[in-house]
Short mmCIF file of C-alpha atoms in Angstrom, two decimals:
data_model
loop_
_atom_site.label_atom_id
_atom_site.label_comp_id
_atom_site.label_asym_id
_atom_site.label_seq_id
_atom_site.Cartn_x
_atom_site.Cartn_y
_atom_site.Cartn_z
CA UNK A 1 -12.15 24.42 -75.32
CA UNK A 2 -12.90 20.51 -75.49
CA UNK A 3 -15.69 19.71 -72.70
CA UNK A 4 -14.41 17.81 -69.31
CA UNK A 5 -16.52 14.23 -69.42
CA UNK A 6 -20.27 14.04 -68.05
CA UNK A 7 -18.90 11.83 -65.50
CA UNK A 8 -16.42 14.35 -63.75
CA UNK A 9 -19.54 17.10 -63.76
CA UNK A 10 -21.28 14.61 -61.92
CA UNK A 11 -18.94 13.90 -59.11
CA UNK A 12 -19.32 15.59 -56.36
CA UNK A 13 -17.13 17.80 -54.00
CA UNK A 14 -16.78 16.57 -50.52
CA UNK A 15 -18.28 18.13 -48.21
CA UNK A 16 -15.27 17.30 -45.70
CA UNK A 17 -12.97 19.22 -48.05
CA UNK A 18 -14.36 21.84 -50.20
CA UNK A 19 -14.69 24.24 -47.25
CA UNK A 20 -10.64 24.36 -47.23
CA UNK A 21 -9.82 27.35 -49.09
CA UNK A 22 -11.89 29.41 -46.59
CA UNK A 23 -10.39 27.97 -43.85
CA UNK A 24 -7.21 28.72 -45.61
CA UNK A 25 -8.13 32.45 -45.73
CA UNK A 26 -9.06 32.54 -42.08
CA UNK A 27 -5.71 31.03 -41.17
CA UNK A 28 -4.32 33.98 -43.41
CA UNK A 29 -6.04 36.36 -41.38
CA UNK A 30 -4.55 35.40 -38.34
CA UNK A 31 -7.36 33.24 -36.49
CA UNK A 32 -7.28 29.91 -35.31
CA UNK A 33 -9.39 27.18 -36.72
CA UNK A 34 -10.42 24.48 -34.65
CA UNK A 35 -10.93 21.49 -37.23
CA UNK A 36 -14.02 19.48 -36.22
CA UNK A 37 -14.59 19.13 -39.88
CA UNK A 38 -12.06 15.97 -40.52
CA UNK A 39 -11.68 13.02 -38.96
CA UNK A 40 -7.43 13.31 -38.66
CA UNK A 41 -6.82 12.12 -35.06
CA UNK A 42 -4.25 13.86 -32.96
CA UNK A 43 -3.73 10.79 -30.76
CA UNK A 44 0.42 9.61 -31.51
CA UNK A 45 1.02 6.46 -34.02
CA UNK A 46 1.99 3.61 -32.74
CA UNK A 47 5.71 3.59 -31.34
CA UNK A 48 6.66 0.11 -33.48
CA UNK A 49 5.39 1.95 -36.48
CA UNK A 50 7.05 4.82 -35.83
CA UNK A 51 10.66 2.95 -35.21
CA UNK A 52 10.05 0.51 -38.37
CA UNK A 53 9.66 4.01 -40.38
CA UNK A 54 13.36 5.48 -38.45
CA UNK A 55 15.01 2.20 -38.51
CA UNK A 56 14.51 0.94 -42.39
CA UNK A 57 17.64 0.43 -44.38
CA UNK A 58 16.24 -0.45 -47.86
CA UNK A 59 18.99 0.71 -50.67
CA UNK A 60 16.02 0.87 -53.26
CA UNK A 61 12.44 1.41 -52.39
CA UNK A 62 10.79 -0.40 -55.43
CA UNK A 63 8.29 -1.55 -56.07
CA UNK A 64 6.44 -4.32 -54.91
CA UNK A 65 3.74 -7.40 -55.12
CA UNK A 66 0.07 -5.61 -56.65
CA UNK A 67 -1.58 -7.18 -53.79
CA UNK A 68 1.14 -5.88 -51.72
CA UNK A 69 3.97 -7.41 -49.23
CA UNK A 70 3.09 -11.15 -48.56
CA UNK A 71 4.93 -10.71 -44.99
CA UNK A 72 2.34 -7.93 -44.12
CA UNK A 73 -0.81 -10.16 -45.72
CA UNK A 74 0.06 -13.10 -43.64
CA UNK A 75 0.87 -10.82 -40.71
CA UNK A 76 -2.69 -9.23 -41.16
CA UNK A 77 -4.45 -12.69 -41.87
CA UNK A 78 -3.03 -13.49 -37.95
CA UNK A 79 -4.42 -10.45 -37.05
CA UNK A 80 -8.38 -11.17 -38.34
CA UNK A 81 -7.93 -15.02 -37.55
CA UNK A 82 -7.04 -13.52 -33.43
CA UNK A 83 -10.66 -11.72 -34.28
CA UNK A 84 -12.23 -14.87 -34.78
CA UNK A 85 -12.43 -13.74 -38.53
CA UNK A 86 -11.34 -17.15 -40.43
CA UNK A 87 -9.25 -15.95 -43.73
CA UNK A 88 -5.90 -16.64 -44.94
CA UNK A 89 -3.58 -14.09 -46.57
CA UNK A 90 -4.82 -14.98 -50.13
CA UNK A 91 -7.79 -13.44 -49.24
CA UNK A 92 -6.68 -9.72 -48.47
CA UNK A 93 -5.79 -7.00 -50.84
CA UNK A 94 -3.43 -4.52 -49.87
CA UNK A 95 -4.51 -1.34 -51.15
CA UNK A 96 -3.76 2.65 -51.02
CA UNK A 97 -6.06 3.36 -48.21
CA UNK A 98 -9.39 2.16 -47.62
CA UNK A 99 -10.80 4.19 -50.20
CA UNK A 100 -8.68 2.65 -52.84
CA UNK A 101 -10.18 -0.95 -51.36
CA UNK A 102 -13.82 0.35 -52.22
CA UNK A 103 -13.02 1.37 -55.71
CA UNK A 104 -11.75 -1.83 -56.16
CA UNK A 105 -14.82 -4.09 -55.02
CA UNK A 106 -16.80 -1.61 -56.75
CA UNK A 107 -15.02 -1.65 -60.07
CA UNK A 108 -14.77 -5.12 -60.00
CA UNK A 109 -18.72 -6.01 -59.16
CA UNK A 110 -20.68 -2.96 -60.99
CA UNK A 111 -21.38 -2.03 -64.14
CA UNK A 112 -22.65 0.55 -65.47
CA UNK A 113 -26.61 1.08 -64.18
CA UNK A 114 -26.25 -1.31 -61.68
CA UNK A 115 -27.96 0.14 -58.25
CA UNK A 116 -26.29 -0.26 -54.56
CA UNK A 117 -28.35 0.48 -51.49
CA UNK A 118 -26.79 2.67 -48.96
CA UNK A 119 -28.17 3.54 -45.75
CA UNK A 120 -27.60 7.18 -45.15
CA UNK A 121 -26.17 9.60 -43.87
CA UNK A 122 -23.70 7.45 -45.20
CA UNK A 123 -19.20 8.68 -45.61
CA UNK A 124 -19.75 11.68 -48.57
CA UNK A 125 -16.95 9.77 -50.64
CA UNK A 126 -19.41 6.29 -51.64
CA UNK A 127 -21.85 8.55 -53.92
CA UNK A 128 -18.17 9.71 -55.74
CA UNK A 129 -16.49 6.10 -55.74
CA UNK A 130 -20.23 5.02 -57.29
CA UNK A 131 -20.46 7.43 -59.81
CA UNK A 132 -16.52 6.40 -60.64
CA UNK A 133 -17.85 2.84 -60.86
CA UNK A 134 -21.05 4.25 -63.29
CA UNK A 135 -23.36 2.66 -60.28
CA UNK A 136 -25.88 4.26 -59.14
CA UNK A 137 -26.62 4.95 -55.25
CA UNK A 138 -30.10 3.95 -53.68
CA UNK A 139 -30.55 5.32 -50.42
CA UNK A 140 -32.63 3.83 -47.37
CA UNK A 141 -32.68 7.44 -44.83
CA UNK A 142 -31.89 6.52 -41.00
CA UNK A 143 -33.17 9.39 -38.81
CA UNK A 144 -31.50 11.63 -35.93
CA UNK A 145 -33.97 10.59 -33.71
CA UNK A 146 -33.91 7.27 -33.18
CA UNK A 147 -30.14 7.47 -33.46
CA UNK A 148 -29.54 6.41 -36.93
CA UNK A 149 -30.60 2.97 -36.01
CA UNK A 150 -30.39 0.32 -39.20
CA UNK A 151 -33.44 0.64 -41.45
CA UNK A 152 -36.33 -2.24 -41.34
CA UNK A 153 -35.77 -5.14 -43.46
CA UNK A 154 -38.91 -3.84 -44.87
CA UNK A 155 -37.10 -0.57 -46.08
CA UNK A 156 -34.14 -2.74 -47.80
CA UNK A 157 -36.61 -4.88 -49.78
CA UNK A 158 -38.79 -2.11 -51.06
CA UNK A 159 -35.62 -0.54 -52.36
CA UNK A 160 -34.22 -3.86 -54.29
CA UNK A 161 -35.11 -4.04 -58.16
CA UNK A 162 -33.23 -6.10 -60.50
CA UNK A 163 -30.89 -3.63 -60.57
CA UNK A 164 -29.82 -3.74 -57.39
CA UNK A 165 -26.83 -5.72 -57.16
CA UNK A 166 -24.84 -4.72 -53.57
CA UNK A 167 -25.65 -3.51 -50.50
CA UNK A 168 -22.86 -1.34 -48.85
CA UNK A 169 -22.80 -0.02 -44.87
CA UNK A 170 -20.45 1.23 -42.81
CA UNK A 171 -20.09 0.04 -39.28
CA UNK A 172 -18.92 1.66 -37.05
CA UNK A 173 -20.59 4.41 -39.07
CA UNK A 174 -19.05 7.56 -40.15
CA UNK A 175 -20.89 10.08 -40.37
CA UNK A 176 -23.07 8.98 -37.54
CA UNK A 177 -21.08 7.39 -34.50
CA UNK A 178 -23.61 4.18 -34.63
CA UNK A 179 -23.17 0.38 -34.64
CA UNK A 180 -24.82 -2.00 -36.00
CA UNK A 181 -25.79 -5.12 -33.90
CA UNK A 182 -24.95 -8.73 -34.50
CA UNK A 183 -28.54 -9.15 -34.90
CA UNK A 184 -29.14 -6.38 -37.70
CA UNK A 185 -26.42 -7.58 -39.50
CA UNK A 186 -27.24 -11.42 -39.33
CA UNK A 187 -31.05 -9.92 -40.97
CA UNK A 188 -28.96 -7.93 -43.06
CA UNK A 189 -27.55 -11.02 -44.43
CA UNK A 190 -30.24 -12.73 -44.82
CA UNK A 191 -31.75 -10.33 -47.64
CA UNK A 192 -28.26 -10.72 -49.11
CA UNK A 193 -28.61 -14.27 -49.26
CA UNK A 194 -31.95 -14.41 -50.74
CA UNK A 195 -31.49 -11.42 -53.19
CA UNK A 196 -28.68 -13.14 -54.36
CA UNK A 197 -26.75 -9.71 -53.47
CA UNK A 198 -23.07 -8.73 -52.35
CA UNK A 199 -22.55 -7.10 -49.37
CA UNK A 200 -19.64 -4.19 -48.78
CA UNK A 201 -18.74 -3.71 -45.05
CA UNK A 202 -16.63 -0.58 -44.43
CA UNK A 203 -15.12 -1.87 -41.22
CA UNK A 204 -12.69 1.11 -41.01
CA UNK A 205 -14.08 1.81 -37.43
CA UNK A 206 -14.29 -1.58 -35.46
CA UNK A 207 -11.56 -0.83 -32.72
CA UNK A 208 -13.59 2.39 -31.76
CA UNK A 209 -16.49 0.88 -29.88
CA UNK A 210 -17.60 2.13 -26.20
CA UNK A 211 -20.00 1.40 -23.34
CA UNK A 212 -19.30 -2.50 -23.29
CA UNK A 213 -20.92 -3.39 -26.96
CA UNK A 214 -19.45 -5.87 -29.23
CA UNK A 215 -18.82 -5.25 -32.92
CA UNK A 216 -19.56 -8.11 -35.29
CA UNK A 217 -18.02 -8.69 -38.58
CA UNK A 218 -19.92 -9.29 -41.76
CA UNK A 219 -16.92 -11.93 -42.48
CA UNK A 220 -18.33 -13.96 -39.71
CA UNK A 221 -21.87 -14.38 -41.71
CA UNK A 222 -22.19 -17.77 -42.19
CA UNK A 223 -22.84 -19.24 -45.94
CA UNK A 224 -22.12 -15.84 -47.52
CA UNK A 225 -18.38 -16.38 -47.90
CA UNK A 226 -18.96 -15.85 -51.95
CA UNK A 227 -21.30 -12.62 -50.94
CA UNK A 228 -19.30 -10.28 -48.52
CA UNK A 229 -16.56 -8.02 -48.65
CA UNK A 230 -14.69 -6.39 -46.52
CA UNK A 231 -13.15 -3.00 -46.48
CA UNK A 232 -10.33 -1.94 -43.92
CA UNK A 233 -8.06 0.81 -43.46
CA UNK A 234 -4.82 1.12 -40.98
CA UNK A 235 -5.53 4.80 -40.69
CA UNK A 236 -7.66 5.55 -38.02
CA UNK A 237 -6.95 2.51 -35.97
CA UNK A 238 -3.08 3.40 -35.72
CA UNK A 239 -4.31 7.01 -36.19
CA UNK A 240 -1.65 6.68 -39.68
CA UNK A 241 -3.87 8.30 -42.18
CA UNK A 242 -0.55 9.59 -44.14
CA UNK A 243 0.15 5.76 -44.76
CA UNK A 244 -2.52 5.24 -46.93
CA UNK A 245 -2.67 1.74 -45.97
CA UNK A 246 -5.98 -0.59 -46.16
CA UNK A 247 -7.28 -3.69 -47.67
CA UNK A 248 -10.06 -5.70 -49.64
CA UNK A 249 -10.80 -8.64 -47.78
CA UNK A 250 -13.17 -11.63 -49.49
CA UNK A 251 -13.15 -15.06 -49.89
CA UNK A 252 -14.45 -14.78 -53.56
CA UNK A 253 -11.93 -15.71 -55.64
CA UNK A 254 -13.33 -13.92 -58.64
CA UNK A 255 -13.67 -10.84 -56.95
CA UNK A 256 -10.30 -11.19 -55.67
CA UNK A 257 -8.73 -11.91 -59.43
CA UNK A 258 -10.56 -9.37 -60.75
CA UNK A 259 -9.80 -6.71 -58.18
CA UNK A 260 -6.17 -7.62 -58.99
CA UNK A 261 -6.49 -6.14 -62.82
CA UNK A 262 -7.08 -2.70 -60.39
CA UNK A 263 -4.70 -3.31 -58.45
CA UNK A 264 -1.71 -4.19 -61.33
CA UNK A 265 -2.92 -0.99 -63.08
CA UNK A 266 -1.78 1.08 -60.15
CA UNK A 267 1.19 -0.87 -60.10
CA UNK A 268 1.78 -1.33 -55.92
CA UNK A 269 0.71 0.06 -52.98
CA UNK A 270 2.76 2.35 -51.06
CA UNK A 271 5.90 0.40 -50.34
CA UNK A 272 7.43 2.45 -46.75
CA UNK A 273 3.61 2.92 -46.17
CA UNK A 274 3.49 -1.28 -45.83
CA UNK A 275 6.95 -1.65 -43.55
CA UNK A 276 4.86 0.85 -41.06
CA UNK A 277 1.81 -1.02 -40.87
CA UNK A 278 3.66 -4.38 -40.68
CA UNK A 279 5.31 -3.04 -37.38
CA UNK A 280 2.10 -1.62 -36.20
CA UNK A 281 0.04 -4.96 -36.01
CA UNK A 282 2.02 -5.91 -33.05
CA UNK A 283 0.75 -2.62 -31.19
CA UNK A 284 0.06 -4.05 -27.48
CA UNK A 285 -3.65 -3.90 -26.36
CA UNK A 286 -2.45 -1.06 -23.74
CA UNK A 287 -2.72 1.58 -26.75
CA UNK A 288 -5.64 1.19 -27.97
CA UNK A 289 -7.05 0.66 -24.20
CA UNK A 290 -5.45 4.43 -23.61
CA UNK A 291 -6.98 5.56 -27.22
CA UNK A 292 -10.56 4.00 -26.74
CA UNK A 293 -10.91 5.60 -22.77
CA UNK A 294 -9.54 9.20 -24.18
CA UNK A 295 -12.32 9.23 -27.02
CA UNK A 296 -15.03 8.10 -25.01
CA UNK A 297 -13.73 10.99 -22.47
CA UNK A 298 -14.44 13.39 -25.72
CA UNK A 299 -17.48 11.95 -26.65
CA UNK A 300 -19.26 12.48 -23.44
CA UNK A 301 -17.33 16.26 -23.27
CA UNK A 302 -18.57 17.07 -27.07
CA UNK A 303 -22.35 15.94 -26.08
CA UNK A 304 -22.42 17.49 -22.26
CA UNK A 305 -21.27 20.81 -24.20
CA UNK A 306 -23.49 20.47 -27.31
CA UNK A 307 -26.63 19.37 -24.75
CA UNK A 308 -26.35 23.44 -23.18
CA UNK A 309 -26.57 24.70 -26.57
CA UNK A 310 -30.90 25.38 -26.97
CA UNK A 311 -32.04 24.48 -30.51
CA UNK A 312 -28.76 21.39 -30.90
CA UNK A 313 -30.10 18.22 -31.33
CA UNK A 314 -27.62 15.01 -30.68
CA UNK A 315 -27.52 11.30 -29.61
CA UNK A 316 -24.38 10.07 -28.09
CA UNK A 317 -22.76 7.55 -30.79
CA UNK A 318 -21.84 4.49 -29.70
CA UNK A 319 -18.73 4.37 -31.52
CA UNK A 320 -16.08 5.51 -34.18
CA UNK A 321 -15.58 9.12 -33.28
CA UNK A 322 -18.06 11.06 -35.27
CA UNK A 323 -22.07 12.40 -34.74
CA UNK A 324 -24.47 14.26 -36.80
CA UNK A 325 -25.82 17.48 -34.84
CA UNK A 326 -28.89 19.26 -36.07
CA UNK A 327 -28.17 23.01 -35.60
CA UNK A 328 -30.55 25.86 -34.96
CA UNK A 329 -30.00 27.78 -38.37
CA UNK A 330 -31.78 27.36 -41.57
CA UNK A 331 -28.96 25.79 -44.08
CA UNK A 332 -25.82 24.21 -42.25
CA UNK A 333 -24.14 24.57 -45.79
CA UNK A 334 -24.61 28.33 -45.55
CA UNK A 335 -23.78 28.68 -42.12
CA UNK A 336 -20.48 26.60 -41.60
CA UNK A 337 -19.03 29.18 -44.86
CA UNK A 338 -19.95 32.37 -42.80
CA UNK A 339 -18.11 30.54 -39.78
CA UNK A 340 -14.65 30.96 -41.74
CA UNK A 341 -15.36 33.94 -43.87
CA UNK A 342 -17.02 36.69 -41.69
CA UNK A 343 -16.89 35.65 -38.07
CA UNK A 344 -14.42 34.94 -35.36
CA UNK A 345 -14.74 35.15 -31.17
CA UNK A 346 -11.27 36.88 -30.00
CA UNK A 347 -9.83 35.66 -33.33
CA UNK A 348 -10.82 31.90 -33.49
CA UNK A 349 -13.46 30.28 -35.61
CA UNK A 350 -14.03 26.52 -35.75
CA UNK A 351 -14.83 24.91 -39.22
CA UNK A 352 -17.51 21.91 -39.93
CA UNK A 353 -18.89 19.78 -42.34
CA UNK A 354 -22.59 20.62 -43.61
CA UNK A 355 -24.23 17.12 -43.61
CA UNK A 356 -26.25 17.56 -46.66
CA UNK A 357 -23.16 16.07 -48.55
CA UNK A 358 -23.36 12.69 -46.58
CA UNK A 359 -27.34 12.12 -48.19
CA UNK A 360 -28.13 10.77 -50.97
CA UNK A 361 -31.38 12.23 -50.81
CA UNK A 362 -32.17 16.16 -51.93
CA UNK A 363 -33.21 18.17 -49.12
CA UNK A 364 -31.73 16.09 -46.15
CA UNK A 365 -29.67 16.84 -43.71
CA UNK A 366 -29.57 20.51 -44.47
CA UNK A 367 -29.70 21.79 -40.79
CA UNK A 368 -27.17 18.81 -39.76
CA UNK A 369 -23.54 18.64 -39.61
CA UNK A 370 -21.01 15.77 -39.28
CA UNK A 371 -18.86 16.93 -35.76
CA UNK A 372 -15.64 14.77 -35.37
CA UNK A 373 -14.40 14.47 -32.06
CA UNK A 374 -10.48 14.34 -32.57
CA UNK A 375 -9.58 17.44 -30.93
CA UNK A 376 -8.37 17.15 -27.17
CA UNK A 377 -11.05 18.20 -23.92
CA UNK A 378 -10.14 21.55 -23.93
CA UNK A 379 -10.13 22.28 -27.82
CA UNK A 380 -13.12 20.62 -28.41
CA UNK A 381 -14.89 23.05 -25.13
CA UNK A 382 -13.82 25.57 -26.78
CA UNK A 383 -14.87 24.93 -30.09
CA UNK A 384 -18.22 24.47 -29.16
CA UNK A 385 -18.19 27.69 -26.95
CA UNK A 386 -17.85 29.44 -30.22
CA UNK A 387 -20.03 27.63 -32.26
CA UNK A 388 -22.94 28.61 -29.57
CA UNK A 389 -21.83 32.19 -29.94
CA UNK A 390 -21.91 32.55 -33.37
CA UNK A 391 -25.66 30.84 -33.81
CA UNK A 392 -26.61 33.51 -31.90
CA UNK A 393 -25.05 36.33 -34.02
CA UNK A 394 -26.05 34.36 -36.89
CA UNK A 395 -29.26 33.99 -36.38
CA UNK A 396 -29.14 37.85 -35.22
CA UNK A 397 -27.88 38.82 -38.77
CA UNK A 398 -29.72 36.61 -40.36
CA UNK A 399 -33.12 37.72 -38.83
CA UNK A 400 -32.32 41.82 -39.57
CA UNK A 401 -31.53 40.57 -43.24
CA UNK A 402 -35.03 39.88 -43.65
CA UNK A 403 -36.17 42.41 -41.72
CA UNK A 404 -34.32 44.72 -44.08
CA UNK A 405 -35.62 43.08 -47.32
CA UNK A 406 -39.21 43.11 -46.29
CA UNK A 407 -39.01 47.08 -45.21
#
């Protein structure tokens, strides 16, 4: 049988995803999974997008502009100007989802052997869109304990060679719930700027910010207009991941003409996914002031419930809707596979995401996992009533196993 390519052997599973078929068995065998494994909000779309979906009338759904509807550009250029981000629509990139928007800026700024520091835990899917982009990752670690803070500017010179040829972060950060101040990122940028570097901001997150700090956008960096990109996504700030909506947003023109070679490939982004979005820009400030109170109201109920489990270790992220936990057990990987296969309380398990997958690093993160807080108050009480449960018969079986094998 001919041999699949290096490459593909190389890319890794998620670590979001892979546990699915074993969820998918537990479902089968009548329990109920509570998902804090995903990041798939239950919070309603927007109304307007919902009604520009019902109300559409198109005869043909065809396809469209590569760089996608120039209506919905412009619309969206309003929308970052009204952020104080200064950018027309010839700067943006419509794309299928945000992750479509990183392959692009990757593909069309690495080649092959090029490095890009990361500081992780960093979103599992950047070590997969780097090795798709033959880059390779260089991470700078961030630690639990002082809340995943950004590393010294020390930390991000040691790891530049003349490889190194992009920084990338993610803020608000998934996996870890932090944000980065408008201080870190103006030093950020200033190692960008002498390095002679790009800089890729995953800005997925930036609606989802709580306790009264301000988010600042790498677009607002001043004399780095040829330097930074921007990657957005409509998906978790309309809570429409099924859209698969995002963008590429730069003010490099090269970058931008290049990206477009990606983006003609793939012919168009999704066309209904576009008339949706369009709609869901004008989304009144009353939604997202509802949204933003009801997460922080599940933040503080996922850490007050996590905080009377002894051995759990966890800060309270300042934003997006996602922490890393350390966990009492020996191998996270090991333990959130038993969860689904072998153990339910009064037929209910809950399923999460080992965080050795979001490290670039061997050996990290290996008692950690990524929590998402997208269930509702009561769900996500529940969910962690079990989880405290089953460390203890865990642990239990875990500790007679040895016992066993050393008889």
């Amino acid at each position: 049988m001919p041999d699949i390519s290096i490459r593909g052997r190389k890319m890794p599973q998620s670590p979001i995803r892979k546990l699915a078929p074993y969820a998918d068995i537990a479902v089968q065998k009548g329990h109920k999974v509570y998902h804090l494994n995903i990041g798939q909000p239950d919070i309603k779309s927007p109304e307007l997008a919902i009604e520009a979906l019902k109300n559409f009338n198109l005869d043909i759904i065809e396809y469209g502009p590569s760089a996608g509807f120039d209506s919905y550009r412009k619309k969206l250029a309003k929308y970052y100007n009204d952020q104080d981000i200064d950018v027309n629509f010839e700067d943006i990139m419509i794309t299928t989802g945000g992750s479509e928007a990183l392959l692009f800026a990757l593909g069309s700024i690495m080649d092959p052997g090029d490095e890009i520091i990361i500081p992780e835990p960093f979103y599992a899917n950047y070590i997969a869109f780097s090795e798709e982009s033959s880059a390779t990752v260089v991470p700078v670690n961030t630690v639990l304990e002082n809340g995943f803070a950004l590393p010294s500017m020390d930390a991000f010179e040691k790891a530049i060679t003349p490889k190194t040829k992009a920084i990338l972060i993610c803020n608000p950060s998934n996996p870890t719930g932090n944000l980065y101040s408008e201080d870190e990122i103006k030093q950020l940028g200033k190692i960008v700027k002498k390095h002679d570097l790009f800089l890729i901001a995953d800005e997925v997150y930036r609606k989802f910010i709580y306790d009264g700090d301000e988010f600042f956008s790498v677009m607002n960096l001043e004399g780095l207009e040829q330097n930074v990109i921007m990657i957005d996504s409509v998906s978790k700030r309309y809570s429409m991941c099924g859209a698969r909506i995002g963008c590429m947003v730069t003010q490099n023109k090269q970058v931008i003409a290049t990206a477009m070679k990606f983006a003609q490939a793939r012919l168009c982004p999704p066309t209904i996914g576009q008339i949706a979005c369009e709609a869901a820009i004008d989304t009144p400030q009353s939604y997202f002031d509802e949204v933003i109170a009801e997460y922080k109201e599940r933040r503080n109920t996922l850490v007050a419930e996590l905080d009377k489990i002894k051995g759990v270790v966890v800060n309270k992220p300042k934003a997006a809707f996602y922490c890393i936990v350390e966990l009492p057990v020996k191998s996270t990987e090991d333990f959130a596979q038993w969860l689904l296969e072998e153990y339910d309380l009064n037929g209910e398990t809950v399923m999460i995401s080992p965080a050795s997958g979001f490290y670039a690093t061997p050996g990290l993160g290996l008692n950690q996992v990524r929590i998402a807080y997208v269930l509702k108050k009561e769900d996500l009480i529940r969910a962690v009533h079990i989880l405290k449960e089953a460390i203890l018969v865990y642990n239990e079986q875990k500790a007679k196993n040895t016992a066993e094998a050393n008889c």
